[in-house]
C-alpha atoms as an extended CHARMM CRD file, in Angstrom:
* protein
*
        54  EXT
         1         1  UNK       CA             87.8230000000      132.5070000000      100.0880000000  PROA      1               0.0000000000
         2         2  UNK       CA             90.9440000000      134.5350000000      101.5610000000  PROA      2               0.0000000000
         3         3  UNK       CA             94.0420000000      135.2680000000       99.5480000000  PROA      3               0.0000000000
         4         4  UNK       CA             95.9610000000      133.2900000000      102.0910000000  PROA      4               0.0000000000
         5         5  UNK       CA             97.6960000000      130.1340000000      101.4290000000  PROA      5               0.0000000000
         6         6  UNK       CA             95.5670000000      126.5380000000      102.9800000000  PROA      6               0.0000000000
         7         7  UNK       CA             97.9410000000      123.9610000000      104.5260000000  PROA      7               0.0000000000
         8         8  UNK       CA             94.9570000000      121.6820000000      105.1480000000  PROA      8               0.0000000000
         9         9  UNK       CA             96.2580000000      118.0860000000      104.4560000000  PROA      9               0.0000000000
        10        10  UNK       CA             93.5890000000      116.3320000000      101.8710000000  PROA      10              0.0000000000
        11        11  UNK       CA             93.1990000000      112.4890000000      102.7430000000  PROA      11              0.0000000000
        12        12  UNK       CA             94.2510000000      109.9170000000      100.3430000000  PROA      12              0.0000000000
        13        13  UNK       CA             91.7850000000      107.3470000000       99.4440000000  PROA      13              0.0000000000
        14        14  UNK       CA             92.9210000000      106.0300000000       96.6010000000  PROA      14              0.0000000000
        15        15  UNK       CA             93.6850000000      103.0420000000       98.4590000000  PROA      15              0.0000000000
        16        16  UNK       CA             89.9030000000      101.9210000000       99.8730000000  PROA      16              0.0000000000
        17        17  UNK       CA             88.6350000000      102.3070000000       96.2150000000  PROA      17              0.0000000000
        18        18  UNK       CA             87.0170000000       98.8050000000       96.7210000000  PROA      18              0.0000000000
        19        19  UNK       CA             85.5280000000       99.2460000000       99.8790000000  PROA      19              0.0000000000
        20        20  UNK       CA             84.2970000000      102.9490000000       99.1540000000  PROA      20              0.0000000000
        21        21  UNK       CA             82.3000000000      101.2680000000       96.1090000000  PROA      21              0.0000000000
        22        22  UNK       CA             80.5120000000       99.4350000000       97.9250000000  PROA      22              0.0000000000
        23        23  UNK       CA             78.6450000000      102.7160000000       99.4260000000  PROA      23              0.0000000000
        24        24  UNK       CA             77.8680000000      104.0560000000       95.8800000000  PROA      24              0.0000000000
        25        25  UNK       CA             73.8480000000      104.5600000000       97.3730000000  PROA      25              0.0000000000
        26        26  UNK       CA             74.5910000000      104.6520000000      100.8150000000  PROA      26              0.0000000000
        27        27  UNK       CA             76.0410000000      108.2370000000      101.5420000000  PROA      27              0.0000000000
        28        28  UNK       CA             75.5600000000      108.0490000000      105.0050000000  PROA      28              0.0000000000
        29        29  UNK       CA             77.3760000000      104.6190000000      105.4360000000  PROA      29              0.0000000000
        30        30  UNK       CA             79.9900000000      106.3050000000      103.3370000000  PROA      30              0.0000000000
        31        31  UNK       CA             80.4930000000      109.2440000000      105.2360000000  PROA      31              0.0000000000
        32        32  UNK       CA             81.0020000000      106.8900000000      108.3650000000  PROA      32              0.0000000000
        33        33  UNK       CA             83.4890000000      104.6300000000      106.6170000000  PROA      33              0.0000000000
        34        34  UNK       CA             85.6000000000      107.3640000000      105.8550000000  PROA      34              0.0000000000
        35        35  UNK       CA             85.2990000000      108.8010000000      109.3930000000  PROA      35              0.0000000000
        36        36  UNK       CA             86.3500000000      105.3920000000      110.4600000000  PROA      36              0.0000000000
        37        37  UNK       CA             89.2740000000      105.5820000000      108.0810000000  PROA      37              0.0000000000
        38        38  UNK       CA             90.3690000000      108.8840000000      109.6580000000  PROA      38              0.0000000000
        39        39  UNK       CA             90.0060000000      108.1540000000      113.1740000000  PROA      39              0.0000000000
        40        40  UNK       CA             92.5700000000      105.2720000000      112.5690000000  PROA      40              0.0000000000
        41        41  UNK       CA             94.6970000000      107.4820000000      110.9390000000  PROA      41              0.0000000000
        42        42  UNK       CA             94.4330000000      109.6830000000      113.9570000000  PROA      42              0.0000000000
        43        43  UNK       CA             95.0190000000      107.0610000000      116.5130000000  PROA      43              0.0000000000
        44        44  UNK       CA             98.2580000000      105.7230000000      114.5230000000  PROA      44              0.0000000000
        45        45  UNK       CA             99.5370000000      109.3230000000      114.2190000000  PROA      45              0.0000000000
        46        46  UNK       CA             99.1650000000      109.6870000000      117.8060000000  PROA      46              0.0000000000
        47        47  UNK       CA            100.5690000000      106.4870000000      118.5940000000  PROA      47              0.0000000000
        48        48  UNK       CA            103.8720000000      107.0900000000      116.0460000000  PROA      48              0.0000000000
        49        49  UNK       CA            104.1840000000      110.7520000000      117.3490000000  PROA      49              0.0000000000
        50        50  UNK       CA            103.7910000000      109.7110000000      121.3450000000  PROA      50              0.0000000000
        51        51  UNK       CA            101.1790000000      111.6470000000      121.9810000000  PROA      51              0.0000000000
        52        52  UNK       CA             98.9470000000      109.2070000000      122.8860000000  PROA      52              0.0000000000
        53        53  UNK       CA             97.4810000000      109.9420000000      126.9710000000  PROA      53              0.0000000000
        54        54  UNK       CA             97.9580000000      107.5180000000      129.4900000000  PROA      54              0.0000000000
């Protein structure tokens, strides 16, 4: 761990709390809901920023 300040942006969850329940014993299933979660993030991002290719 450096001395230097992070500006790494921590997802907010809070708001699949149902869904992400469901995977209590499933890790893996989990951990591929949540990528799911950020890729649409990082598709709408895109989309609202234009950066989207075409």
């Amino acid at each position: 761990m450096g001395s230097r300040p992070s500006f790494q942006k921590v997802m907010q969850l809070k708001r699949y709390q149902r869904e992400i329940s469901q995977y209590n014993n499933d890790p893996h299933s989990l951990a591929g809901f949540i990528s799911e979660i950020k890729n649409e993030r990082m598709r709408s991002d895109y989309d609202r920023l234009g950066l989207t290719g075409g």
